[in-house]
PDB file of C-alpha atoms in Angstrom:
ATOM      1  CA  UNK A   1      19.250-123.538  98.274  1.00 53.00           C
ATOM      2  CA  UNK A   2      15.716-124.033  96.990  1.00 65.00           C
ATOM      3  CA  UNK A   3      14.963-123.241  93.388  1.00 79.00           C
ATOM      4  CA  UNK A   4      12.012-120.961  92.780  1.00 89.00           C
ATOM      5  CA  UNK A   5      10.007-121.614  89.636  1.00 91.00           C
ATOM      6  CA  UNK A   6       8.118-118.859  87.860  1.00 91.00           C
ATOM      7  CA  UNK A   7       5.334-119.077  85.352  1.00 92.00           C
ATOM      8  CA  UNK A   8       3.094-116.381  83.955  1.00 93.00           C
ATOM      9  CA  UNK A   9      -0.685-116.151  84.107  1.00 95.00           C
ATOM     10  CA  UNK A  10      -2.814-113.778  82.076  1.00 94.00           C
ATOM     11  CA  UNK A  11      -5.652-112.645  84.305  1.00 95.00           C
ATOM     12  CA  UNK A  12      -8.574-110.462  83.236  1.00 94.00           C
ATOM     13  CA  UNK A  13      -6.642-107.452  84.601  1.00 91.00           C
ATOM     14  CA  UNK A  14      -3.109-108.240  83.449  1.00 88.00           C
ATOM     15  CA  UNK A  15      -0.110-110.498  83.856  1.00 91.00           C
ATOM     16  CA  UNK A  16       0.576-112.281  87.124  1.00 93.00           C
ATOM     17  CA  UNK A  17       3.720-114.106  88.119  1.00 92.00           C
ATOM     18  CA  UNK A  18       3.134-117.453  89.843  1.00 95.00           C
ATOM     19  CA  UNK A  19       6.063-118.512  92.013  1.00 94.00           C
ATOM     20  CA  UNK A  20       6.626-122.014  93.352  1.00 95.00           C
ATOM     21  CA  UNK A  21       9.128-123.322  95.868  1.00 93.00           C
ATOM     22  CA  UNK A  22       9.353-126.931  97.039  1.00 92.00           C
ATOM     23  CA  UNK A  23       6.089-127.863  95.292  1.00 95.00           C
ATOM     24  CA  UNK A  24       4.168-125.147  97.132  1.00 96.00           C
ATOM     25  CA  UNK A  25       2.780-121.866  95.831  1.00 97.00           C
ATOM     26  CA  UNK A  26       5.016-119.194  97.340  1.00 96.00           C
ATOM     27  CA  UNK A  27       3.680-116.049  95.692  1.00 94.00           C
ATOM     28  CA  UNK A  28       1.398-114.449  93.167  1.00 94.00           C
ATOM     29  CA  UNK A  29       2.903-111.204  91.977  1.00 91.00           C
ATOM     30  CA  UNK A  30       1.284-108.429  89.981  1.00 88.00           C
ATOM     31  CA  UNK A  31       3.952-108.182  87.291  1.00 82.00           C
ATOM     32  CA  UNK A  32       3.930-104.417  87.241  1.00 68.00           C
ATOM     33  CA  UNK A  33       5.501-104.794  90.708  1.00 54.00           C
ATOM     34  CA  UNK A  34       8.447-106.845  89.410  1.00 53.00           C
ATOM     35  CA  UNK A  35      11.507-105.396  87.780  1.00 51.00           C
ATOM     36  CA  UNK A  36      13.584-107.330  85.271  1.00 48.00           C
ATOM     37  CA  UNK A  37      16.207-107.842  87.951  1.00 52.00           C
ATOM     38  CA  UNK A  38      13.629-109.576  90.115  1.00 65.00           C
ATOM     39  CA  UNK A  39      12.868-112.033  87.302  1.00 66.00           C
ATOM     40  CA  UNK A  40      16.460-113.187  86.906  1.00 68.00           C
ATOM     41  CA  UNK A  41      16.451-115.182  90.152  1.00 76.00           C
ATOM     42  CA  UNK A  42      13.644-117.502  89.017  1.00 79.00           C
ATOM     43  CA  UNK A  43      13.696-120.524  86.760  1.00 79.00           C
ATOM     44  CA  UNK A  44      10.848-120.107  84.278  1.00 84.00           C
ATOM     45  CA  UNK A  45       8.998-123.395  84.162  1.00 85.00           C
ATOM     46  CA  UNK A  46       5.507-124.795  83.787  1.00 87.00           C
ATOM     47  CA  UNK A  47       5.537-127.236  86.688  1.00 92.00           C
ATOM     48  CA  UNK A  48       2.613-129.496  87.599  1.00 95.00           C
ATOM     49  CA  UNK A  49       1.764-127.253  90.533  1.00 96.00           C
ATOM     50  CA  UNK A  50       1.842-124.062  88.470  1.00 96.00           C
ATOM     51  CA  UNK A  51      -0.377-125.752  85.872  1.00 97.00           C
ATOM     52  CA  UNK A  52      -2.835-126.567  88.674  1.00 98.00           C
ATOM     53  CA  UNK A  53      -2.686-122.974  89.944  1.00 98.00           C
ATOM     54  CA  UNK A  54      -3.503-121.812  86.397  1.00 97.00           C
ATOM     55  CA  UNK A  55      -6.392-124.285  86.153  1.00 98.00           C
ATOM     56  CA  UNK A  56      -7.852-123.114  89.468  1.00 98.00           C
ATOM     57  CA  UNK A  57      -7.412-119.417  88.630  1.00 98.00           C
ATOM     58  CA  UNK A  58      -9.151-119.977  85.275  1.00 98.00           C
ATOM     59  CA  UNK A  59     -12.073-121.641  87.072  1.00 97.00           C
ATOM     60  CA  UNK A  60     -12.183-118.845  89.676  1.00 97.00           C
ATOM     61  CA  UNK A  61     -12.314-116.101  87.047  1.00 97.00           C
ATOM     62  CA  UNK A  62     -15.129-117.958  85.237  1.00 96.00           C
ATOM     63  CA  UNK A  63     -17.104-118.134  88.490  1.00 95.00           C
ATOM     64  CA  UNK A  64     -16.751-121.926  88.723  1.00 96.00           C
ATOM     65  CA  UNK A  65     -14.424-122.098  91.742  1.00 96.00           C
ATOM     66  CA  UNK A  66     -15.118-120.555  95.108  1.00 95.00           C
ATOM     67  CA  UNK A  67     -12.404-122.213  97.242  1.00 94.00           C
ATOM     68  CA  UNK A  68      -8.833-122.856  96.182  1.00 96.00           C
ATOM     69  CA  UNK A  69      -7.161-126.121  97.114  1.00 96.00           C
ATOM     70  CA  UNK A  70      -3.419-125.599  96.721  1.00 97.00           C
ATOM     71  CA  UNK A  71      -0.353-126.212  98.884  1.00 97.00           C
ATOM     72  CA  UNK A  72       0.762-122.776 100.079  1.00 97.00           C
ATOM     73  CA  UNK A  73       4.134-121.646 101.397  1.00 95.00           C
ATOM     74  CA  UNK A  74       3.612-118.492 103.398  1.00 94.00           C
ATOM     75  CA  UNK A  75       6.660-116.922 104.954  1.00 93.00           C
ATOM     76  CA  UNK A  76       6.023-114.188 107.480  1.00 94.00           C
ATOM     77  CA  UNK A  77       5.860-113.321 111.153  1.00 95.00           C
ATOM     78  CA  UNK A  78       3.598-115.222 113.522  1.00 95.00           C
ATOM     79  CA  UNK A  79       1.159-112.288 113.445  1.00 96.00           C
ATOM     80  CA  UNK A  80       1.153-112.146 109.632  1.00 96.00           C
ATOM     81  CA  UNK A  81       0.556-115.907 109.474  1.00 95.00           C
ATOM     82  CA  UNK A  82      -2.396-115.569 111.857  1.00 96.00           C
ATOM     83  CA  UNK A  83      -3.894-112.742 109.780  1.00 96.00           C
ATOM     84  CA  UNK A  84      -3.428-114.616 106.488  1.00 97.00           C
ATOM     85  CA  UNK A  85      -5.045-117.756 107.945  1.00 96.00           C
ATOM     86  CA  UNK A  86      -7.990-115.609 109.107  1.00 97.00           C
ATOM     87  CA  UNK A  87      -8.309-114.046 105.637  1.00 97.00           C
ATOM     88  CA  UNK A  88      -8.645-117.536 104.166  1.00 96.00           C
ATOM     89  CA  UNK A  89     -11.753-117.948 106.334  1.00 95.00           C
ATOM     90  CA  UNK A  90     -13.618-114.996 104.792  1.00 96.00           C
ATOM     91  CA  UNK A  91     -16.323-116.597 102.650  1.00 95.00           C
ATOM     92  CA  UNK A  92     -16.400-116.102  98.882  1.00 96.00           C
ATOM     93  CA  UNK A  93     -18.452-113.038  97.983  1.00 95.00           C
ATOM     94  CA  UNK A  94     -18.227-111.589 101.515  1.00 95.00           C
ATOM     95  CA  UNK A  95     -16.168-108.849 103.091  1.00 96.00           C
ATOM     96  CA  UNK A  96     -14.907-108.057 106.578  1.00 95.00           C
ATOM     97  CA  UNK A  97     -13.314-104.928 107.956  1.00 95.00           C
ATOM     98  CA  UNK A  98      -9.726-104.646 109.100  1.00 94.00           C
ATOM     99  CA  UNK A  99     -11.095-104.106 112.614  1.00 94.00           C
ATOM    100  CA  UNK A 100     -13.118-107.334 112.468  1.00 95.00           C
ATOM    101  CA  UNK A 101     -10.013-109.256 111.423  1.00 95.00           C
ATOM    102  CA  UNK A 102      -8.016-107.582 114.213  1.00 95.00           C
ATOM    103  CA  UNK A 103     -10.570-108.768 116.788  1.00 95.00           C
ATOM    104  CA  UNK A 104     -10.485-112.306 115.363  1.00 95.00           C
ATOM    105  CA  UNK A 105      -6.702-112.498 115.705  1.00 94.00           C
ATOM    106  CA  UNK A 106      -6.793-111.075 119.233  1.00 92.00           C
ATOM    107  CA  UNK A 107      -5.389-107.657 118.384  1.00 88.00           C
ATOM    108  CA  UNK A 108      -8.141-105.288 119.533  1.00 86.00           C
ATOM    109  CA  UNK A 109      -7.564-101.860 117.996  1.00 87.00           C
ATOM    110  CA  UNK A 110      -5.077-103.391 115.585  1.00 89.00           C
ATOM    111  CA  UNK A 111      -6.800-102.573 112.297  1.00 91.00           C
ATOM    112  CA  UNK A 112      -3.678-100.803 111.024  1.00 92.00           C
ATOM    113  CA  UNK A 113      -1.467-103.799 111.924  1.00 94.00           C
ATOM    114  CA  UNK A 114      -3.900-106.083 110.086  1.00 94.00           C
ATOM    115  CA  UNK A 115      -3.728-103.760 107.092  1.00 92.00           C
ATOM    116  CA  UNK A 116       0.057-104.003 107.078  1.00 93.00           C
ATOM    117  CA  UNK A 117      -0.104-107.818 107.296  1.00 95.00           C
ATOM    118  CA  UNK A 118      -2.675-107.930 104.494  1.00 94.00           C
ATOM    119  CA  UNK A 119      -0.448-105.693 102.372  1.00 92.00           C
ATOM    120  CA  UNK A 120       2.379-108.208 102.820  1.00 94.00           C
ATOM    121  CA  UNK A 121       0.181-111.142 101.789  1.00 95.00           C
ATOM    122  CA  UNK A 122       2.391-113.059  99.349  1.00 95.00           C
ATOM    123  CA  UNK A 123      -0.466-114.920  97.659  1.00 97.00           C
ATOM    124  CA  UNK A 124      -3.256-112.465  96.785  1.00 96.00           C
ATOM    125  CA  UNK A 125      -6.475-113.814  95.282  1.00 97.00           C
ATOM    126  CA  UNK A 126      -5.813-117.281  96.797  1.00 97.00           C
ATOM    127  CA  UNK A 127      -5.443-115.734 100.273  1.00 97.00           C
ATOM    128  CA  UNK A 128      -8.290-113.261  99.712  1.00 96.00           C
ATOM    129  CA  UNK A 129      -7.024-109.979 101.153  1.00 95.00           C
ATOM    130  CA  UNK A 130      -9.248-108.273  98.567  1.00 96.00           C
ATOM    131  CA  UNK A 131     -12.191-109.210 100.831  1.00 96.00           C
ATOM    132  CA  UNK A 132     -10.979-106.852 103.571  1.00 95.00           C
ATOM    133  CA  UNK A 133     -12.447-103.354 103.550  1.00 92.00           C
ATOM    134  CA  UNK A 134     -12.419-100.260 105.703  1.00 89.00           C
ATOM    135  CA  UNK A 135     -14.776 -99.879 108.671  1.00 86.00           C
ATOM    136  CA  UNK A 136     -16.879 -97.455 106.615  1.00 85.00           C
ATOM    137  CA  UNK A 137     -17.385-100.087 103.914  1.00 85.00           C
ATOM    138  CA  UNK A 138     -15.036 -98.320 101.511  1.00 87.00           C
ATOM    139  CA  UNK A 139     -12.257-100.012  99.611  1.00 87.00           C
ATOM    140  CA  UNK A 140      -8.860 -99.191 101.021  1.00 83.00           C
ATOM    141  CA  UNK A 141      -5.439-100.517 100.128  1.00 81.00           C
ATOM    142  CA  UNK A 142      -4.594-103.367  97.792  1.00 83.00           C
ATOM    143  CA  UNK A 143      -1.192-104.299  96.393  1.00 78.00           C
ATOM    144  CA  UNK A 144      -2.635-104.650  92.886  1.00 82.00           C
ATOM    145  CA  UNK A 145      -4.548-101.370  93.117  1.00 84.00           C
ATOM    146  CA  UNK A 146      -8.104-100.564  94.121  1.00 89.00           C
ATOM    147  CA  UNK A 147      -9.412-101.202  90.581  1.00 92.00           C
ATOM    148  CA  UNK A 148      -8.313-104.835  90.812  1.00 92.00           C
ATOM    149  CA  UNK A 149      -9.734-105.155  94.333  1.00 94.00           C
ATOM    150  CA  UNK A 150     -13.083-103.854  93.049  1.00 95.00           C
ATOM    151  CA  UNK A 151     -12.907-106.218  90.065  1.00 96.00           C
ATOM    152  CA  UNK A 152     -12.390-109.239  92.336  1.00 96.00           C
ATOM    153  CA  UNK A 153     -15.215-108.228  94.684  1.00 96.00           C
ATOM    154  CA  UNK A 154     -17.576-107.619  91.742  1.00 96.00           C
ATOM    155  CA  UNK A 155     -16.626-110.983  90.232  1.00 96.00           C
ATOM    156  CA  UNK A 156     -17.394-112.803  93.483  1.00 97.00           C
ATOM    157  CA  UNK A 157     -20.662-110.923  93.998  1.00 95.00           C
ATOM    158  CA  UNK A 158     -21.719-111.907  90.478  1.00 94.00           C
ATOM    159  CA  UNK A 159     -21.148-115.631  91.111  1.00 90.00           C
ATOM    160  CA  UNK A 160     -21.672-116.035  94.865  1.00 87.00           C
ATOM    161  CA  UNK A 161     -25.019-117.854  94.578  1.00 77.00           C
TER     162      UNK A 161
END
């Protein structure tokens, strides 16, 4: 059985858990979503990969990094994988609607299904589900909360040029 490593990252909006498996980033978790029981299954360690994730997140939050370059381990259905890959293609500082993403993945009328896949994104920020908005242009849904989604969008708008 693979060993999952956990390290902590202090972001501008709170603690994140960085989870690695087999030298790939498996998850970024908003720690308010983890219970103590969830933490017991991880080996707390500052691996080379998790140090690199920290370095890239630091650069991102300072506006010095627009594209992450990390080995990712995404586990999900074929549809979820397709949605997450499409989210990675949304340019820094830009947004797209759930409906636009649905059309790109060949699921016309599947905005709700895209929303569910985005909600299950295991690696927020790196796989930028925060860049997906409602058809009206309003912010809807984000695992970390709408305040964090707005923070990330504002950060990218500040540094996009």
